[in-house]
Amino acid sequence: MSVVLYGSQSTASLVVHWLLLELGIEHQLHLLDFERNEQKSAAYLAINPAGRVPTLLMDGQVLTESAAIAMHLADLHPHAGFAPAPGTPARGDYYRWICFCVYTLMPAYRSWFYPDEPAGPANIPEVKQRARVQLEAAWQQMADHLAAQGPYVLGEQLSVVDFVLTMLMRWSRNMPRPSDSWPALAAHAARMKARPAFAEVYRREGITDWT
């Protein structure tokens, strides 16, 4: 199988890169330089018209959206046990928490990092404050869940949700209250960061923070 990942350092492509390494999937990695706006180049837009990362090419199929790619990889490699069996109660929890990451955390991060988008430059302080409130409420909810039902989001079973969540926790590292200031989240992050593939994805992408 031919597998090519287009990504950029410290973006949502990190979780896809990490899972490719975890699953032992041979792949080519193309890191785009956002400072040079390579994600908006004609060559890249021909592959992904949205001009965002990640994009994963698998035998010519174009896959986008980090959480969707991560879930697909887990289903393609059931031996790894990164997704509960379809139709089980655990699969329902799996969908719930994946959607929590996608529909609650990611939009709030979008507002935090690009606060001019929702209401223009004049409203940046208000947008960022609202995003911070949303993120901290979400982290509290997740911390309470892990404290009661951990060590992983689905209990004893490590899943794709944990990989996506760890990536999103990292994004908070420079916020006023980082996610790992909650003890239950810090313990989860430490457990995930101890995985050899986490160190390897850092090495390959040249990342040195939040270790």
mmCIF file of C-alpha atoms in Angstrom:
data_model
loop_
_atom_site.group_PDB
_atom_site.id
_atom_site.type_symbol
_atom_site.label_atom_id
_atom_site.label_comp_id
_atom_site.label_asym_id
_atom_site.label_seq_id
_atom_site.Cartn_x
_atom_site.Cartn_y
_atom_site.Cartn_z
ATOM 1 C CA MET A 1 0.000 0.000 0.000
ATOM 2 C CA SER A 2 1.252 3.467 -0.917
ATOM 3 C CA VAL A 3 0.747 5.920 1.960
ATOM 4 C CA VAL A 4 1.694 9.599 1.867
ATOM 5 C CA LEU A 5 1.013 12.071 4.675
ATOM 6 C CA TYR A 6 0.937 15.805 4.065
ATOM 7 C CA GLY A 7 1.206 17.741 7.305
ATOM 8 C CA SER A 8 2.978 20.507 9.131
ATOM 9 C CA GLN A 9 4.810 20.709 12.430
ATOM 10 C CA SER A 10 2.573 20.966 15.508
ATOM 11 C CA THR A 11 -0.704 20.935 13.563
ATOM 12 C CA ALA A 12 -3.569 18.434 13.512
ATOM 13 C CA SER A 13 -1.478 16.192 11.281
ATOM 14 C CA LEU A 14 0.536 15.181 14.360
ATOM 15 C CA VAL A 15 -2.033 12.625 15.510
ATOM 16 C CA VAL A 16 -2.111 10.968 12.076
ATOM 17 C CA HIS A 17 1.689 10.845 11.924
ATOM 18 C CA TRP A 18 1.780 9.425 15.456
ATOM 19 C CA LEU A 19 -0.707 6.668 14.607
ATOM 20 C CA LEU A 20 1.128 5.736 11.420
ATOM 21 C CA LEU A 21 4.192 5.142 13.590
ATOM 22 C CA GLU A 22 2.210 3.316 16.299
ATOM 23 C CA LEU A 23 0.708 0.993 13.705
ATOM 24 C CA GLY A 24 3.960 0.399 11.858
ATOM 25 C CA ILE A 25 2.569 1.716 8.571
ATOM 26 C CA GLU A 26 5.272 2.555 6.058
ATOM 27 C CA HIS A 27 4.685 6.031 4.683
ATOM 28 C CA GLN A 28 6.192 9.096 3.110
ATOM 29 C CA LEU A 29 5.988 12.340 5.090
ATOM 30 C CA HIS A 30 5.725 15.742 3.439
ATOM 31 C CA LEU A 31 5.874 18.580 5.957
ATOM 32 C CA LEU A 32 4.506 21.792 4.477
ATOM 33 C CA ASP A 33 5.991 25.138 5.500
ATOM 34 C CA PHE A 34 3.096 27.292 6.646
ATOM 35 C CA GLU A 35 5.317 30.381 6.855
ATOM 36 C CA ARG A 36 5.852 30.027 3.116
ATOM 37 C CA ASN A 37 2.135 29.319 2.663
ATOM 38 C CA GLU A 38 2.861 25.965 1.025
ATOM 39 C CA GLN A 39 -0.556 24.677 2.110
ATOM 40 C CA LYS A 40 -2.067 27.183 -0.326
ATOM 41 C CA SER A 41 0.178 26.275 -3.256
ATOM 42 C CA ALA A 42 -1.455 25.164 -6.497
ATOM 43 C CA ALA A 43 0.163 21.744 -6.195
ATOM 44 C CA TYR A 44 -1.260 21.125 -2.728
ATOM 45 C CA LEU A 45 -4.674 22.615 -3.471
ATOM 46 C CA ALA A 46 -4.955 20.155 -6.339
ATOM 47 C CA ILE A 47 -4.822 17.408 -3.687
ATOM 48 C CA ASN A 48 -6.792 19.125 -0.926
ATOM 49 C CA PRO A 49 -8.789 22.160 -2.105
ATOM 50 C CA ALA A 50 -9.373 23.245 1.512
ATOM 51 C CA GLY A 51 -5.684 24.051 1.844
ATOM 52 C CA ARG A 52 -5.437 22.497 5.302
ATOM 53 C CA VAL A 53 -3.587 19.596 6.877
ATOM 54 C CA PRO A 54 -3.570 16.711 7.303
ATOM 55 C CA THR A 55 -4.122 15.008 3.999
ATOM 56 C CA LEU A 56 -3.433 11.288 3.790
ATOM 57 C CA LEU A 57 -3.133 9.544 0.436
ATOM 58 C CA MET A 58 -3.705 5.805 0.641
ATOM 59 C CA ASP A 59 -3.336 4.063 -2.701
ATOM 60 C CA GLY A 60 -4.568 7.243 -4.349
ATOM 61 C CA GLN A 61 -7.557 7.822 -2.053
ATOM 62 C CA VAL A 62 -7.559 11.323 -0.558
ATOM 63 C CA LEU A 63 -8.436 11.390 3.148
ATOM 64 C CA THR A 64 -8.787 14.583 5.195
ATOM 65 C CA GLU A 65 -9.887 15.585 8.729
ATOM 66 C CA SER A 66 -7.522 14.352 11.432
ATOM 67 C CA ALA A 67 -10.037 12.532 13.647
ATOM 68 C CA ALA A 68 -11.673 10.817 10.669
ATOM 69 C CA ILE A 69 -8.298 9.621 9.385
ATOM 70 C CA ALA A 70 -7.338 8.396 12.845
ATOM 71 C CA MET A 71 -10.555 6.400 13.175
ATOM 72 C CA HIS A 72 -10.118 4.924 9.695
ATOM 73 C CA LEU A 73 -6.568 3.811 10.491
ATOM 74 C CA ALA A 74 -7.801 2.093 13.646
ATOM 75 C CA ASP A 75 -10.468 0.238 11.684
ATOM 76 C CA LEU A 76 -7.947 -0.838 9.045
ATOM 77 C CA HIS A 77 -5.699 -2.280 11.756
ATOM 78 C CA PRO A 78 -8.017 -3.931 14.310
ATOM 79 C CA HIS A 79 -5.148 -6.009 15.700
ATOM 80 C CA ALA A 80 -3.869 -2.874 17.476
ATOM 81 C CA GLY A 81 -7.066 -2.600 19.525
ATOM 82 C CA PHE A 82 -7.335 1.170 19.115
ATOM 83 C CA ALA A 83 -11.107 1.073 18.502
ATOM 84 C CA PRO A 84 -13.845 -0.984 20.173
ATOM 85 C CA ALA A 85 -15.851 -3.392 18.068
ATOM 86 C CA PRO A 86 -18.769 -1.844 16.132
ATOM 87 C CA GLY A 87 -22.133 -2.211 17.820
ATOM 88 C CA THR A 88 -20.733 -2.542 21.349
ATOM 89 C CA PRO A 89 -21.436 -0.124 24.208
ATOM 90 C CA ALA A 90 -17.751 0.816 24.176
ATOM 91 C CA ARG A 91 -18.083 1.804 20.519
ATOM 92 C CA GLY A 92 -20.827 4.219 21.509
ATOM 93 C CA ASP A 93 -18.542 5.785 24.111
ATOM 94 C CA TYR A 94 -15.802 5.917 21.498
ATOM 95 C CA TYR A 95 -18.003 7.940 19.133
ATOM 96 C CA ARG A 96 -19.119 10.176 21.987
ATOM 97 C CA TRP A 97 -15.633 11.217 23.000
ATOM 98 C CA ILE A 98 -14.303 11.523 19.469
ATOM 99 C CA CYS A 99 -17.154 13.926 18.778
ATOM 100 C CA PHE A 100 -16.367 15.754 22.013
ATOM 101 C CA CYS A 101 -12.881 16.402 20.642
ATOM 102 C CA VAL A 102 -14.170 17.422 17.219
ATOM 103 C CA TYR A 103 -17.253 19.455 18.155
ATOM 104 C CA THR A 104 -16.263 20.935 21.540
ATOM 105 C CA LEU A 105 -12.491 21.264 21.764
ATOM 106 C CA MET A 106 -11.488 21.915 18.152
ATOM 107 C CA PRO A 107 -13.934 24.797 17.463
ATOM 108 C CA ALA A 108 -12.951 26.488 20.733
ATOM 109 C CA TYR A 109 -9.291 26.201 19.755
ATOM 110 C CA ARG A 110 -10.109 27.684 16.357
ATOM 111 C CA SER A 111 -11.575 30.716 18.103
ATOM 112 C CA TRP A 112 -8.565 30.976 20.432
ATOM 113 C CA PHE A 113 -5.922 30.791 17.703
ATOM 114 C CA TYR A 114 -7.855 32.726 15.040
ATOM 115 C CA PRO A 115 -9.974 35.110 17.129
ATOM 116 C CA ASP A 116 -10.517 37.577 14.288
ATOM 117 C CA GLU A 117 -12.548 35.040 12.301
ATOM 118 C CA PRO A 118 -15.844 34.936 14.249
ATOM 119 C CA ALA A 119 -16.477 38.661 14.709
ATOM 120 C CA GLY A 120 -13.606 40.700 13.272
ATOM 121 C CA PRO A 121 -10.477 42.285 14.821
ATOM 122 C CA ALA A 122 -12.434 44.634 17.084
ATOM 123 C CA ASN A 123 -13.820 41.692 19.070
ATOM 124 C CA ILE A 124 -10.660 39.641 19.530
ATOM 125 C CA PRO A 125 -10.459 40.000 23.344
ATOM 126 C CA GLU A 126 -14.051 38.876 23.818
ATOM 127 C CA VAL A 127 -13.675 35.959 21.414
ATOM 128 C CA LYS A 128 -10.518 34.733 23.138
ATOM 129 C CA GLN A 129 -12.075 35.018 26.563
ATOM 130 C CA ARG A 130 -15.096 33.016 25.449
ATOM 131 C CA ALA A 131 -12.854 30.383 23.863
ATOM 132 C CA ARG A 132 -10.843 30.110 27.059
ATOM 133 C CA VAL A 133 -14.010 29.593 29.114
ATOM 134 C CA GLN A 134 -15.201 26.898 26.715
ATOM 135 C CA LEU A 135 -11.867 25.073 26.718
ATOM 136 C CA GLU A 136 -11.440 25.156 30.476
ATOM 137 C CA ALA A 137 -14.974 23.860 30.988
ATOM 138 C CA ALA A 138 -14.240 21.043 28.555
ATOM 139 C CA TRP A 139 -10.975 20.180 30.299
ATOM 140 C CA GLN A 140 -12.785 20.069 33.626
ATOM 141 C CA GLN A 141 -15.354 17.686 32.174
ATOM 142 C CA MET A 142 -12.659 15.424 30.774
ATOM 143 C CA ALA A 143 -10.609 15.557 33.969
ATOM 144 C CA ASP A 144 -13.649 14.513 35.995
ATOM 145 C CA HIS A 145 -14.325 11.672 33.568
ATOM 146 C CA LEU A 146 -10.746 10.378 33.683
ATOM 147 C CA ALA A 147 -10.599 10.626 37.460
ATOM 148 C CA ALA A 148 -13.746 8.513 37.733
ATOM 149 C CA GLN A 149 -13.373 6.121 34.810
ATOM 150 C CA GLY A 150 -9.747 6.223 33.594
ATOM 151 C CA PRO A 151 -6.903 5.645 33.140
ATOM 152 C CA TYR A 152 -7.840 6.097 29.454
ATOM 153 C CA VAL A 153 -10.905 7.811 28.076
ATOM 154 C CA LEU A 154 -12.563 4.415 27.522
ATOM 155 C CA GLY A 155 -11.357 3.048 30.837
ATOM 156 C CA GLU A 156 -8.751 0.314 30.568
ATOM 157 C CA GLN A 157 -8.777 0.328 26.746
ATOM 158 C CA LEU A 158 -6.355 2.634 24.949
ATOM 159 C CA SER A 159 -8.063 4.031 21.859
ATOM 160 C CA VAL A 160 -7.788 6.597 19.101
ATOM 161 C CA VAL A 161 -9.589 9.016 21.414
ATOM 162 C CA ASP A 162 -6.539 9.106 23.684
ATOM 163 C CA PHE A 163 -4.235 10.003 20.818
ATOM 164 C CA VAL A 164 -6.515 12.785 19.573
ATOM 165 C CA LEU A 165 -7.006 14.079 23.105
ATOM 166 C CA THR A 166 -3.258 14.182 23.776
ATOM 167 C CA MET A 167 -2.659 16.225 20.638
ATOM 168 C CA LEU A 168 -5.363 18.675 21.707
ATOM 169 C CA MET A 169 -3.969 18.886 25.231
ATOM 170 C CA ARG A 170 -0.619 19.885 23.773
ATOM 171 C CA TRP A 171 -2.222 22.796 21.947
ATOM 172 C CA SER A 172 -3.078 24.365 25.317
ATOM 173 C CA ARG A 173 0.539 24.448 26.500
ATOM 174 C CA ASN A 174 0.865 28.248 26.188
ATOM 175 C CA MET A 175 -2.636 29.139 27.341
ATOM 176 C CA PRO A 176 -3.309 30.821 30.706
ATOM 177 C CA ARG A 177 -4.395 27.478 32.167
ATOM 178 C CA PRO A 178 -2.863 24.561 30.237
ATOM 179 C CA SER A 179 -4.785 21.301 30.161
ATOM 180 C CA ASP A 180 -2.155 19.456 32.176
ATOM 181 C CA SER A 181 -2.762 21.722 35.170
ATOM 182 C CA TRP A 182 -5.613 19.302 35.969
ATOM 183 C CA PRO A 183 -3.999 16.296 37.746
ATOM 184 C CA ALA A 184 -6.072 13.675 35.943
ATOM 185 C CA LEU A 185 -5.204 15.183 32.563
ATOM 186 C CA ALA A 186 -1.531 15.510 33.512
ATOM 187 C CA ALA A 187 -1.450 11.809 34.405
ATOM 188 C CA HIS A 188 -3.099 10.912 31.099
ATOM 189 C CA ALA A 189 -0.649 13.082 29.154
ATOM 190 C CA ALA A 190 2.336 11.560 30.942
ATOM 191 C CA ARG A 191 1.108 8.061 30.123
ATOM 192 C CA MET A 192 0.690 8.906 26.442
ATOM 193 C CA LYS A 193 3.956 10.836 26.141
ATOM 194 C CA ALA A 194 5.825 7.823 27.522
ATOM 195 C CA ARG A 195 4.950 5.834 24.402
ATOM 196 C CA PRO A 196 8.004 5.356 22.128
ATOM 197 C CA ALA A 197 6.085 6.503 19.039
ATOM 198 C CA PHE A 198 5.408 9.852 20.695
ATOM 199 C CA ALA A 199 9.142 10.485 21.030
ATOM 200 C CA GLU A 200 9.639 9.324 17.451
ATOM 201 C CA VAL A 201 7.008 11.654 15.995
ATOM 202 C CA TYR A 202 8.638 14.506 17.909
ATOM 203 C CA ARG A 203 12.026 13.556 16.480
ATOM 204 C CA ARG A 204 10.770 13.353 12.917
ATOM 205 C CA GLU A 205 8.879 16.643 13.107
ATOM 206 C CA GLY A 206 11.577 18.488 15.049
ATOM 207 C CA ILE A 207 9.342 19.312 18.016
ATOM 208 C CA THR A 208 10.955 19.985 21.390
ATOM 209 C CA ASP A 209 8.240 21.519 23.605
ATOM 210 C CA TRP A 210 5.712 19.877 25.962
ATOM 211 C CA THR A 211 7.901 16.899 26.718
#
